[in-house]
Short mmCIF file of C-alpha atoms in Angstrom, two decimals:
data_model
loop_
_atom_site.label_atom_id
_atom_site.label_comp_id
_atom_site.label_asym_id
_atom_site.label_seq_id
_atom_site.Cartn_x
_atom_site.Cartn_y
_atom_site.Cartn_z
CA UNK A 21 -24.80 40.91 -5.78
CA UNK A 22 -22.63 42.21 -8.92
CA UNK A 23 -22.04 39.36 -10.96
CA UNK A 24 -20.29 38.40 -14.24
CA UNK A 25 -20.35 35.29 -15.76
CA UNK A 26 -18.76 34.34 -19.25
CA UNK A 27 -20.03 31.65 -21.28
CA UNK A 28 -18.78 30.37 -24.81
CA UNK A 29 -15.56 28.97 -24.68
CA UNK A 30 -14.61 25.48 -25.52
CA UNK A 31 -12.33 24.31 -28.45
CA UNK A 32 -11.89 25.26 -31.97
CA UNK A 33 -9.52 24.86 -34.74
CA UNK A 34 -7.50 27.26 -36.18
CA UNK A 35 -8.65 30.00 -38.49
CA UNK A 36 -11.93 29.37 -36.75
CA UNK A 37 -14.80 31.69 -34.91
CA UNK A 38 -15.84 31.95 -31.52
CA UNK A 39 -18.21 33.69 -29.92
CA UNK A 40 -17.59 34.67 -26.01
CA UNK A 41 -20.57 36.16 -24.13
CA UNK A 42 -20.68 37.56 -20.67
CA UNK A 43 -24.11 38.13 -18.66
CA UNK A 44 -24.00 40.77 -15.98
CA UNK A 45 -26.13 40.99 -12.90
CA UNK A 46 -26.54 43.48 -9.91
CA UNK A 47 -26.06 46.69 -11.28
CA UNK A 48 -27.04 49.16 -13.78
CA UNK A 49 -25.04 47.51 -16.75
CA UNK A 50 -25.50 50.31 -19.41
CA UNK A 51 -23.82 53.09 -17.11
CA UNK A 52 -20.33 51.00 -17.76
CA UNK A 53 -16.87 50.56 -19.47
CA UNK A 54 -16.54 46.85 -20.01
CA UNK A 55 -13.37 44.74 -20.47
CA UNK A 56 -11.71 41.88 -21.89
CA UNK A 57 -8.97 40.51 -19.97
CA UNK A 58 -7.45 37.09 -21.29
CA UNK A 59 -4.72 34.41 -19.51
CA UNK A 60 -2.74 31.95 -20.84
CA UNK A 61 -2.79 29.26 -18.52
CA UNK A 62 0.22 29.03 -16.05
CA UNK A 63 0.96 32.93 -17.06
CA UNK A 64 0.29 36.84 -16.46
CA UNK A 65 -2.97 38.79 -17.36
CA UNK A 66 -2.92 40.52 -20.57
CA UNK A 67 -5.87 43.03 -20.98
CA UNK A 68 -7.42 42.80 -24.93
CA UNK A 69 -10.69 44.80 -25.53
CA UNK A 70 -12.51 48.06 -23.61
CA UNK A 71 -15.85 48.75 -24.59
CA UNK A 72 -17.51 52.46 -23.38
CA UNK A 73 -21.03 52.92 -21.93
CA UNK A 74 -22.90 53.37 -25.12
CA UNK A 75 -20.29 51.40 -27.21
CA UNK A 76 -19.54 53.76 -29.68
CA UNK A 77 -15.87 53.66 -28.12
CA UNK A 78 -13.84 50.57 -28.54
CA UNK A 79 -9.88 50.06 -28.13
CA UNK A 80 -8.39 46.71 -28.88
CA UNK A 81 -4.86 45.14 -28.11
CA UNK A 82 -2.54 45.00 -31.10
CA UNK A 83 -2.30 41.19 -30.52
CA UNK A 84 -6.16 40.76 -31.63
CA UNK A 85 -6.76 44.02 -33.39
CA UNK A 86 -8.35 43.61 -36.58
CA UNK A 87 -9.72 39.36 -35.87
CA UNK A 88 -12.03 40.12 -32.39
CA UNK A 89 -14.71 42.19 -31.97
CA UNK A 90 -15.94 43.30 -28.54
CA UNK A 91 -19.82 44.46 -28.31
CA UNK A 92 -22.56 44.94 -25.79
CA UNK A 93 -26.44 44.68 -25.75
CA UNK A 94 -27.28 46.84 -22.88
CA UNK A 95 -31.10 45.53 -23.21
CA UNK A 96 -29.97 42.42 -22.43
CA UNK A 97 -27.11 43.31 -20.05
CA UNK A 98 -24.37 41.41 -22.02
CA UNK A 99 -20.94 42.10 -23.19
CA UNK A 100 -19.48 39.87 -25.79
CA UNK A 101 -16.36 39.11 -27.78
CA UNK A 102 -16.17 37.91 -31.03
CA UNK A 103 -12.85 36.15 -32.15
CA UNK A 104 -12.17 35.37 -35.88
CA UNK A 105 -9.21 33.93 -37.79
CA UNK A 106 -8.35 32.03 -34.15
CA UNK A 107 -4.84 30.83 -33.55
CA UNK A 108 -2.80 28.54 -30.92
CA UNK A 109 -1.51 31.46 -29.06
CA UNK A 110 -5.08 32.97 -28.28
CA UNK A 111 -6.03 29.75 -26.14
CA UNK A 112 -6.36 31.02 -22.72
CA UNK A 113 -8.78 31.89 -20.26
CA UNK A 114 -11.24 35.07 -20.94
CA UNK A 115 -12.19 37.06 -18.04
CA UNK A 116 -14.96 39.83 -18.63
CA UNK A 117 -14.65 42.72 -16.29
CA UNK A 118 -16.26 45.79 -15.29
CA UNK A 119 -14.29 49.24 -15.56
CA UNK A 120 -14.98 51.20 -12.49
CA UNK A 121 -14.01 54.73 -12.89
CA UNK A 122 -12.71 56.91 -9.99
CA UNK A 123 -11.52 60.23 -10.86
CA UNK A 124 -8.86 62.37 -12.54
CA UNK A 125 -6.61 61.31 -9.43
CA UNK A 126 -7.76 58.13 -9.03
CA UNK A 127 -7.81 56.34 -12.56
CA UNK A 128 -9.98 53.26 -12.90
CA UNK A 129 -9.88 49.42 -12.02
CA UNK A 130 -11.44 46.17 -12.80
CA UNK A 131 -14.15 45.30 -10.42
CA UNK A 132 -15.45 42.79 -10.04
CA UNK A 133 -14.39 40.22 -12.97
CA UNK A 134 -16.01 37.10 -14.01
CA UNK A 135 -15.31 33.36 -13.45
CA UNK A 136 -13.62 33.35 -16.73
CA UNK A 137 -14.34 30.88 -20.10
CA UNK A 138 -11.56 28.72 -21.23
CA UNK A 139 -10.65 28.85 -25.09
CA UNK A 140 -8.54 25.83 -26.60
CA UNK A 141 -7.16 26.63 -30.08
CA UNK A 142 -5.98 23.17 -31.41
CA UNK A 143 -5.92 20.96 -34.59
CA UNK B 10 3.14 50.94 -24.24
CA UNK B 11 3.87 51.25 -20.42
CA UNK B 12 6.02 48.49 -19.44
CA UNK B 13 5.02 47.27 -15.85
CA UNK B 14 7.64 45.27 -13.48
CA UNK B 15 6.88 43.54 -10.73
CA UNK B 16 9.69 42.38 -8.10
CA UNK B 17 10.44 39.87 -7.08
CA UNK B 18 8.55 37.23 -9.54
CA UNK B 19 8.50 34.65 -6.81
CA UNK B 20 8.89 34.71 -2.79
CA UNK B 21 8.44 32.76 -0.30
CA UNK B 22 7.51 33.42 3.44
CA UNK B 23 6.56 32.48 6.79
CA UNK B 24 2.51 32.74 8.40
CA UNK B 25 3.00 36.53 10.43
CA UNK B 26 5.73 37.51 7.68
CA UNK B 27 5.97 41.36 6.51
CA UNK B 28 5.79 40.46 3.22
CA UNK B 29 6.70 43.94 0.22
CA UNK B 30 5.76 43.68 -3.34
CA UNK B 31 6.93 46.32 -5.81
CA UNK B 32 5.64 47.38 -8.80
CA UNK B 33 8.37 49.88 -11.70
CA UNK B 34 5.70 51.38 -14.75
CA UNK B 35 8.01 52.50 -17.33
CA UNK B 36 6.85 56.35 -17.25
CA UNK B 37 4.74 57.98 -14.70
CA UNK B 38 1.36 57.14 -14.14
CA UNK B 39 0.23 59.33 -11.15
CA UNK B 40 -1.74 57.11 -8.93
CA UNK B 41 -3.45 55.21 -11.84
CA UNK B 42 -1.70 51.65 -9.98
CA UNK B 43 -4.19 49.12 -9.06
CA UNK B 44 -3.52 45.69 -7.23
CA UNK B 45 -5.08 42.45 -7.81
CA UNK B 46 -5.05 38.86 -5.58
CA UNK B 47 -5.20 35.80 -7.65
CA UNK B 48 -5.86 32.16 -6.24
CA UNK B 49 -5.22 29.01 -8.75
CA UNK B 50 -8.32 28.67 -10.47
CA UNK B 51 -10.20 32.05 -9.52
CA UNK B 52 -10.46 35.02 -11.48
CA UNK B 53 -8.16 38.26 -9.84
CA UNK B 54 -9.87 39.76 -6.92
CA UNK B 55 -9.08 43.52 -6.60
CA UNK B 56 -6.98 44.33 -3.59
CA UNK B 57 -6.16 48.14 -3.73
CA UNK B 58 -7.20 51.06 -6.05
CA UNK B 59 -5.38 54.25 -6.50
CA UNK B 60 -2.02 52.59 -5.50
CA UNK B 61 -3.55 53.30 -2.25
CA UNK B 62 -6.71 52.78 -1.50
CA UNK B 63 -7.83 49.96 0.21
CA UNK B 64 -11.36 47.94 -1.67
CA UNK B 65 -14.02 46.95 0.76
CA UNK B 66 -14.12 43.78 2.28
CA UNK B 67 -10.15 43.34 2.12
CA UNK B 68 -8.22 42.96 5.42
CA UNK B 69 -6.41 46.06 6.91
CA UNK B 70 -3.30 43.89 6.75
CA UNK B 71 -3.19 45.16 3.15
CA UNK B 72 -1.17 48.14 2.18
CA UNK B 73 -0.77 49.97 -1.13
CA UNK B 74 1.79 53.35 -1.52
CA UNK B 75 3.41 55.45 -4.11
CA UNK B 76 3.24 57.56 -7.01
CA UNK B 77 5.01 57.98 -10.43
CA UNK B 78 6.81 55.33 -11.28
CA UNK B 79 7.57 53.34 -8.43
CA UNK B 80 4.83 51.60 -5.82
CA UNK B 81 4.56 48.77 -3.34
CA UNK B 82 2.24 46.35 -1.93
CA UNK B 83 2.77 45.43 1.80
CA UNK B 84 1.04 42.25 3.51
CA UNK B 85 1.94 43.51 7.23
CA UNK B 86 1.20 40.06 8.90
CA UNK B 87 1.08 37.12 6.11
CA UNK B 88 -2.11 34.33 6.58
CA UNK B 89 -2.48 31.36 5.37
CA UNK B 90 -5.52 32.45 2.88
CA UNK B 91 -2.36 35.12 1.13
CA UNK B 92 -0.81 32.46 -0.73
CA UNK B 93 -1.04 33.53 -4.43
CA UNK B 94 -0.06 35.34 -7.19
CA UNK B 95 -0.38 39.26 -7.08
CA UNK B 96 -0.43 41.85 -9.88
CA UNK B 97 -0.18 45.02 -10.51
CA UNK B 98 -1.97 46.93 -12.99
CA UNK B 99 -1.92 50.61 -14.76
CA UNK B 100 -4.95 52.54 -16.09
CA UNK B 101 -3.07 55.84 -17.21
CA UNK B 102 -2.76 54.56 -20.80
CA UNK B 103 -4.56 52.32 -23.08
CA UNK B 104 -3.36 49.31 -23.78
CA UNK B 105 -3.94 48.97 -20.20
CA UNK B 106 -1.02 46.86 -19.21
CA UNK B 107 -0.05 44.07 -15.73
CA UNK B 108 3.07 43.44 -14.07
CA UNK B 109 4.15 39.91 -14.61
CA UNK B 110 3.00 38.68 -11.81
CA UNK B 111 4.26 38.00 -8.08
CA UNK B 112 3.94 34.25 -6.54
CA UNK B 113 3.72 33.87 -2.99
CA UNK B 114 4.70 30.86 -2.06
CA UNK B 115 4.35 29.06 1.86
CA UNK B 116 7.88 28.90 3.31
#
């Protein structure tokens, strides 16, 4: 069974660190694009980090750019995020989430995504 | 950025309801439109690929069509288990953008 499942949440103050991890399972992990897709609770899905097989290629959202840090360790078939200089509005839920890539005509899609870690950012 | 807009933001309908979600990008995208299903509490569960392709192990009763700008997600006969919150989602660009979501609420 393909499996994600994030780990590392929990709450920290702001200007802190946090490190999010995500262990994958059924399938060959190094062949794929992974993803960081985060949700403030009650609200829509924003995506914030890609990460290419290999992870020399990384694109960030412009709302983390420059404080997270997405990497992989395809030995041990994990994806992680690292999140500096943390602040109230990046308390949500983080989903990790395989990129599946179809074709030229097709595009690409998450699937399948984790159960998701919950990050509070609070005084 | 590619703006995505889902309508409506909210709807509510009746068990056996034809039930049509649309999704607006804000320049074309080809068929790069994906579709995702998600319950309180549960990460999204992809629906439909390709604005039309249907992912294995989702019921028939699932539709996806369209093309450039403007595509639509049909529920032909609504069930009890379809109550949530849909989203659409682009992959021509990155940032990779959503829709705002879709509730679907029991009438």
């Amino acid at each position: 069974e393909v499996q994600l499942v994030e780990s590392g949440g929990g709450l920290e103050q702001p200007g802190g660190s946090l490190r999010l991890s995500c262990a994958a399972s059924g399938f060959t992990f190094k062949n794929y694009e992974m993803n960081w897709v985060r949700q403030v609770p009650g609200q829509g899905l924003e995506w914030i980090s890609y990460i290419g097989s290999g992870g020399s290629t990384k694109y960030y959202a412009d709302s983390v750019k420059g404080r997270f840090t997405i990497s992989r360790d395809d030995a041990k078939n994990s994806l992680y995020l690292q999140m500096n200089s943390l602040r109230a509005e990046d308390t949500a839920v983080y989903y990790c989430a395989r990129l599946v890539i179809g074709d030229s005509v097709r595009g690409a899609w998450f699937d399948p995504w984790g159960q998701g870690t919950l990050v509070i950012v609070s005084s | 950025d590619i703006q995505m807009t889902q309508s409506p933001s909210s709807l509510s309908a009746s068990v056996g309801d034809r039930v049509t979600i649309t999704c607006r990008a804000s320049q074309s995208i080809s068929s790069y439109l994906n579709w995702y299903q998600q319950k309180p509490g549960k990460a999204p569960k992809l629906l439909i690929f390709a604005a039309s392709s249907l992912q294995s192990g989702v019921p028939s009763r699932f539709s996806g069509s369209g093309s450039g700008t403007d595509f639509s997600l049909t529920i032909s006969s609504l069930q009890p288990e379809d109550y949530a919150t849909y989203y659409c989602q682009q992959s021509y660009n990155i940032p990779i953008t959503f829709g705002q979501g879709t509730r679907l609420e029991i009438k």
